[in-house]
């Protein structure tokens, strides 16, 4: 299976000065397209301290100059791996428009105020689900999971405030590299990567851009 990509050149002169600004441009473009389903879906890759990787798809919930934020159960596999080895890679696979964004960076938990503010925006059922599921743990059956959910639904009806689970919250991925990939014919893709400059190279945080061979 093979496909030729017919797209416009991605040139260094067209990039924003900051990778998060460039990401905002591409994200807005992907979100405006009807053929990109869930443009905020991203693959999060983590690893244990001894280098055993795992990956899964989650939803990006916020991004700003700091980086990328998603929410999860801290006791899940990804939560445990990020606690023990606080580095991750993100991949946004926008296949219909022949674009990808690949991020590597350090990871830290967001503050509880930020977590609580987001939790309050979730649908009631999703709030209950955060309590019902001991994510990544082995369970006996789906019936067991549904019974736990129904128990919580009875305890916290629709008009009842659901407390934020202490084991649930956000992670912020602070980028160290951000690669913008644009597909082209004959596999001569554009790959432009922002790399965070060390503080020793100048005042404040700056970025250099390098072109990678496809």
Short mmCIF file of C-alpha atoms in Angstrom, two decimals:
data_model
loop_
_atom_site.label_atom_id
_atom_site.label_comp_id
_atom_site.label_asym_id
_atom_site.label_seq_id
_atom_site.Cartn_x
_atom_site.Cartn_y
_atom_site.Cartn_z
CA UNK A 1 0.00 0.00 0.00
CA UNK A 2 1.47 3.30 -1.08
CA UNK A 3 0.25 6.84 -1.62
CA UNK A 4 1.80 9.91 -3.20
CA UNK A 5 1.40 13.10 -1.18
CA UNK A 6 0.73 16.30 -3.11
CA UNK A 7 1.29 19.24 -0.78
CA UNK A 8 2.92 22.64 -0.58
CA UNK A 9 6.56 22.99 0.44
CA UNK A 10 7.22 23.65 4.12
CA UNK A 11 10.06 26.18 4.20
CA UNK A 12 12.03 27.52 7.13
CA UNK A 13 11.03 31.08 6.27
CA UNK A 14 7.37 30.20 6.77
CA UNK A 15 7.76 28.97 10.36
CA UNK A 16 6.78 30.90 13.48
CA UNK A 17 9.54 31.91 15.89
CA UNK A 18 8.19 29.62 18.64
CA UNK A 19 7.15 25.98 18.10
CA UNK A 20 3.94 26.38 20.10
CA UNK A 21 2.88 29.21 17.81
CA UNK A 22 3.61 27.02 14.80
CA UNK A 23 1.68 24.18 16.43
CA UNK A 24 -1.28 26.52 16.96
CA UNK A 25 -1.29 27.33 13.24
CA UNK A 26 -1.24 23.69 12.20
CA UNK A 27 -3.74 22.64 14.85
CA UNK A 28 -6.21 25.31 13.73
CA UNK A 29 -5.78 24.14 10.14
CA UNK A 30 -6.36 20.49 11.08
CA UNK A 31 -9.38 21.39 13.24
CA UNK A 32 -10.97 23.35 10.40
CA UNK A 33 -10.83 20.33 8.10
CA UNK A 34 -13.75 17.95 8.12
CA UNK A 35 -11.57 15.01 7.12
CA UNK A 36 -9.32 15.11 10.22
CA UNK A 37 -11.17 13.20 12.92
CA UNK A 38 -10.34 14.34 16.46
CA UNK A 39 -7.31 16.51 15.61
CA UNK A 40 -6.49 16.64 19.33
CA UNK A 41 -5.93 12.87 19.42
CA UNK A 42 -2.25 12.12 20.04
CA UNK A 43 -0.13 9.07 20.66
CA UNK A 44 1.70 9.35 24.00
CA UNK A 45 4.82 7.19 24.27
CA UNK A 46 6.38 6.55 27.67
CA UNK A 47 9.04 4.19 29.01
CA UNK A 48 10.03 2.51 32.23
CA UNK A 49 13.36 3.52 33.82
CA UNK A 50 14.96 0.47 32.20
CA UNK A 51 13.77 1.52 28.74
CA UNK A 52 10.71 -0.64 28.09
CA UNK A 53 8.34 1.52 26.00
CA UNK A 54 4.56 1.69 25.78
CA UNK A 55 2.22 3.89 23.75
CA UNK A 56 -1.44 4.79 23.67
CA UNK A 57 -3.78 7.40 22.17
CA UNK A 58 -5.11 10.15 24.44
CA UNK A 59 -6.75 13.51 23.84
CA UNK A 60 -4.87 16.79 24.12
CA UNK A 61 -6.94 19.06 26.36
CA UNK A 62 -4.91 22.26 26.41
CA UNK A 63 -1.78 23.79 24.97
CA UNK A 64 -0.03 27.11 25.52
CA UNK A 65 3.49 28.52 25.68
CA UNK A 66 4.36 25.99 28.43
CA UNK A 67 3.56 22.95 26.29
CA UNK A 68 0.89 20.25 25.99
CA UNK A 69 -1.55 19.13 28.71
CA UNK A 70 -3.54 15.91 28.99
CA UNK A 71 -5.36 14.26 31.89
CA UNK A 72 -5.30 10.69 33.14
CA UNK A 73 -5.32 8.35 36.12
CA UNK A 74 -1.97 8.78 37.85
CA UNK A 75 -2.08 5.09 38.85
CA UNK A 76 -2.40 3.92 35.24
CA UNK A 77 0.50 2.42 33.31
CA UNK A 78 1.36 5.73 31.66
CA UNK A 79 0.94 7.56 34.95
CA UNK A 80 3.29 5.21 36.75
CA UNK A 81 5.85 5.32 33.95
CA UNK A 82 5.79 9.11 33.79
CA UNK A 83 6.22 9.33 37.54
CA UNK A 84 9.24 7.02 37.44
CA UNK A 85 10.68 8.36 34.17
CA UNK A 86 9.32 11.87 33.49
CA UNK A 87 9.91 12.07 29.75
CA UNK A 88 7.52 11.43 26.88
CA UNK A 89 7.03 11.66 23.15
CA UNK A 90 3.81 12.86 21.51
CA UNK A 91 2.67 12.17 17.96
CA UNK A 92 -0.19 13.98 16.22
CA UNK A 93 -0.98 11.84 13.12
CA UNK A 94 -3.00 14.05 10.79
CA UNK A 95 -2.99 11.57 7.91
CA UNK A 96 -5.71 13.14 5.69
CA UNK A 97 -3.62 16.30 5.27
CA UNK A 98 -0.26 14.47 5.14
CA UNK A 99 1.04 16.13 8.28
CA UNK A 100 2.49 14.94 11.56
CA UNK A 101 3.81 16.73 14.62
CA UNK A 102 6.29 14.86 16.83
CA UNK A 103 7.17 16.21 20.29
CA UNK A 104 9.74 15.09 22.84
CA UNK A 105 10.03 16.65 26.26
CA UNK A 106 10.01 16.46 30.02
CA UNK A 107 6.81 15.83 31.94
CA UNK A 108 5.42 17.21 35.20
CA UNK A 109 2.05 17.08 36.93
CA UNK A 110 -0.07 20.21 36.67
CA UNK A 111 -1.36 21.87 39.84
CA UNK A 112 -4.49 20.59 41.54
CA UNK A 113 -6.30 23.86 40.83
CA UNK A 114 -5.75 23.37 37.09
CA UNK A 115 -6.86 19.74 37.35
CA UNK A 116 -10.02 20.68 39.30
CA UNK A 117 -10.90 23.44 36.82
CA UNK A 118 -10.73 20.99 33.92
CA UNK A 119 -12.54 18.21 35.83
CA UNK A 120 -15.52 20.52 36.32
CA UNK A 121 -15.87 20.90 32.53
CA UNK A 122 -16.17 17.14 31.97
CA UNK A 123 -19.59 15.56 31.41
CA UNK A 124 -21.10 14.08 34.57
CA UNK A 125 -20.66 10.55 33.24
CA UNK A 126 -16.99 11.13 32.51
CA UNK A 127 -16.48 12.44 36.04
CA UNK A 128 -17.99 9.24 37.42
CA UNK A 129 -15.88 7.18 35.02
CA UNK A 130 -12.71 8.67 36.47
CA UNK A 131 -13.72 7.17 39.81
CA UNK A 132 -15.15 3.90 38.47
CA UNK A 133 -12.10 2.76 36.51
CA UNK A 134 -8.86 1.75 38.21
CA UNK A 135 -7.17 2.33 34.88
CA UNK A 136 -4.72 -0.33 33.63
CA UNK A 137 -5.53 -2.75 36.48
CA UNK A 138 -6.89 -6.24 35.78
CA UNK A 139 -10.65 -6.64 36.33
CA UNK A 140 -12.81 -9.74 36.31
CA UNK A 141 -15.45 -8.60 33.82
CA UNK A 142 -17.16 -5.64 32.19
CA UNK A 143 -20.09 -6.28 34.52
CA UNK A 144 -17.81 -5.51 37.45
CA UNK A 145 -16.88 -2.16 35.90
CA UNK A 146 -20.52 -1.27 35.15
CA UNK A 147 -21.59 -2.21 38.67
CA UNK A 148 -18.99 0.14 40.09
CA UNK A 149 -20.23 2.91 37.79
CA UNK A 150 -23.87 2.37 38.78
CA UNK A 151 -22.89 2.48 42.45
CA UNK A 152 -21.23 5.86 41.90
CA UNK A 153 -24.15 7.13 39.81
CA UNK A 154 -26.48 6.38 42.74
CA UNK A 155 -24.15 8.14 45.18
CA UNK A 156 -23.65 11.18 42.93
CA UNK A 157 -26.81 11.82 40.86
CA UNK A 158 -26.79 14.26 37.98
CA UNK A 159 -27.24 17.35 40.15
CA UNK A 160 -24.66 16.24 42.74
CA UNK A 161 -21.11 17.63 42.71
CA UNK A 162 -18.56 14.89 42.01
CA UNK A 163 -15.27 15.37 43.89
CA UNK A 164 -12.03 15.30 41.92
CA UNK A 165 -10.33 11.92 42.38
CA UNK A 166 -7.00 12.31 44.20
CA UNK A 167 -5.45 9.77 41.83
CA UNK A 168 -6.51 11.65 38.69
CA UNK A 169 -5.01 14.77 37.13
CA UNK A 170 -3.06 16.46 34.40
CA UNK A 171 0.39 16.09 32.93
CA UNK A 172 2.24 18.89 31.17
CA UNK A 173 4.71 17.92 28.45
CA UNK A 174 7.26 20.75 28.16
CA UNK A 175 8.78 20.40 24.68
CA UNK A 176 12.48 20.05 24.08
CA UNK A 177 12.03 19.23 20.38
CA UNK A 178 9.01 19.72 18.10
CA UNK A 179 9.14 18.32 14.58
CA UNK A 180 6.74 19.39 11.84
CA UNK A 181 6.44 16.76 9.13
CA UNK A 182 4.87 17.51 5.75
CA UNK A 183 4.49 14.68 3.25
CA UNK A 184 5.59 15.07 -0.39
CA UNK A 185 5.87 13.10 -3.59
CA UNK A 186 8.56 10.43 -3.93
CA UNK A 187 8.97 10.35 -0.16
CA UNK A 188 10.89 13.64 -0.24
CA UNK A 189 9.08 14.90 2.83
CA UNK A 190 9.77 18.14 4.69
CA UNK A 191 10.88 17.60 8.29
CA UNK A 192 11.59 20.79 10.21
CA UNK A 193 12.48 20.38 13.87
CA UNK A 194 12.64 23.03 16.58
CA UNK A 195 15.28 22.27 19.21
CA UNK A 196 15.38 24.10 22.51
CA UNK A 197 18.66 25.97 22.95
CA UNK A 198 20.60 25.44 26.18
CA UNK A 199 20.55 28.43 28.52
CA UNK A 200 24.30 28.74 28.02
CA UNK A 201 23.70 29.76 24.40
CA UNK A 202 21.91 32.98 25.26
CA UNK A 203 19.49 34.81 27.49
CA UNK A 204 16.12 33.19 28.01
CA UNK A 205 14.68 30.25 26.09
CA UNK A 206 15.33 30.19 22.38
CA UNK A 207 14.91 27.70 19.61
CA UNK A 208 16.91 26.69 16.59
CA UNK A 209 15.36 25.03 13.56
CA UNK A 210 17.01 22.19 11.71
CA UNK A 211 15.95 20.30 8.60
CA UNK A 212 16.00 16.50 8.75
CA UNK A 213 16.38 14.14 5.83
CA UNK A 214 13.09 12.28 5.20
#
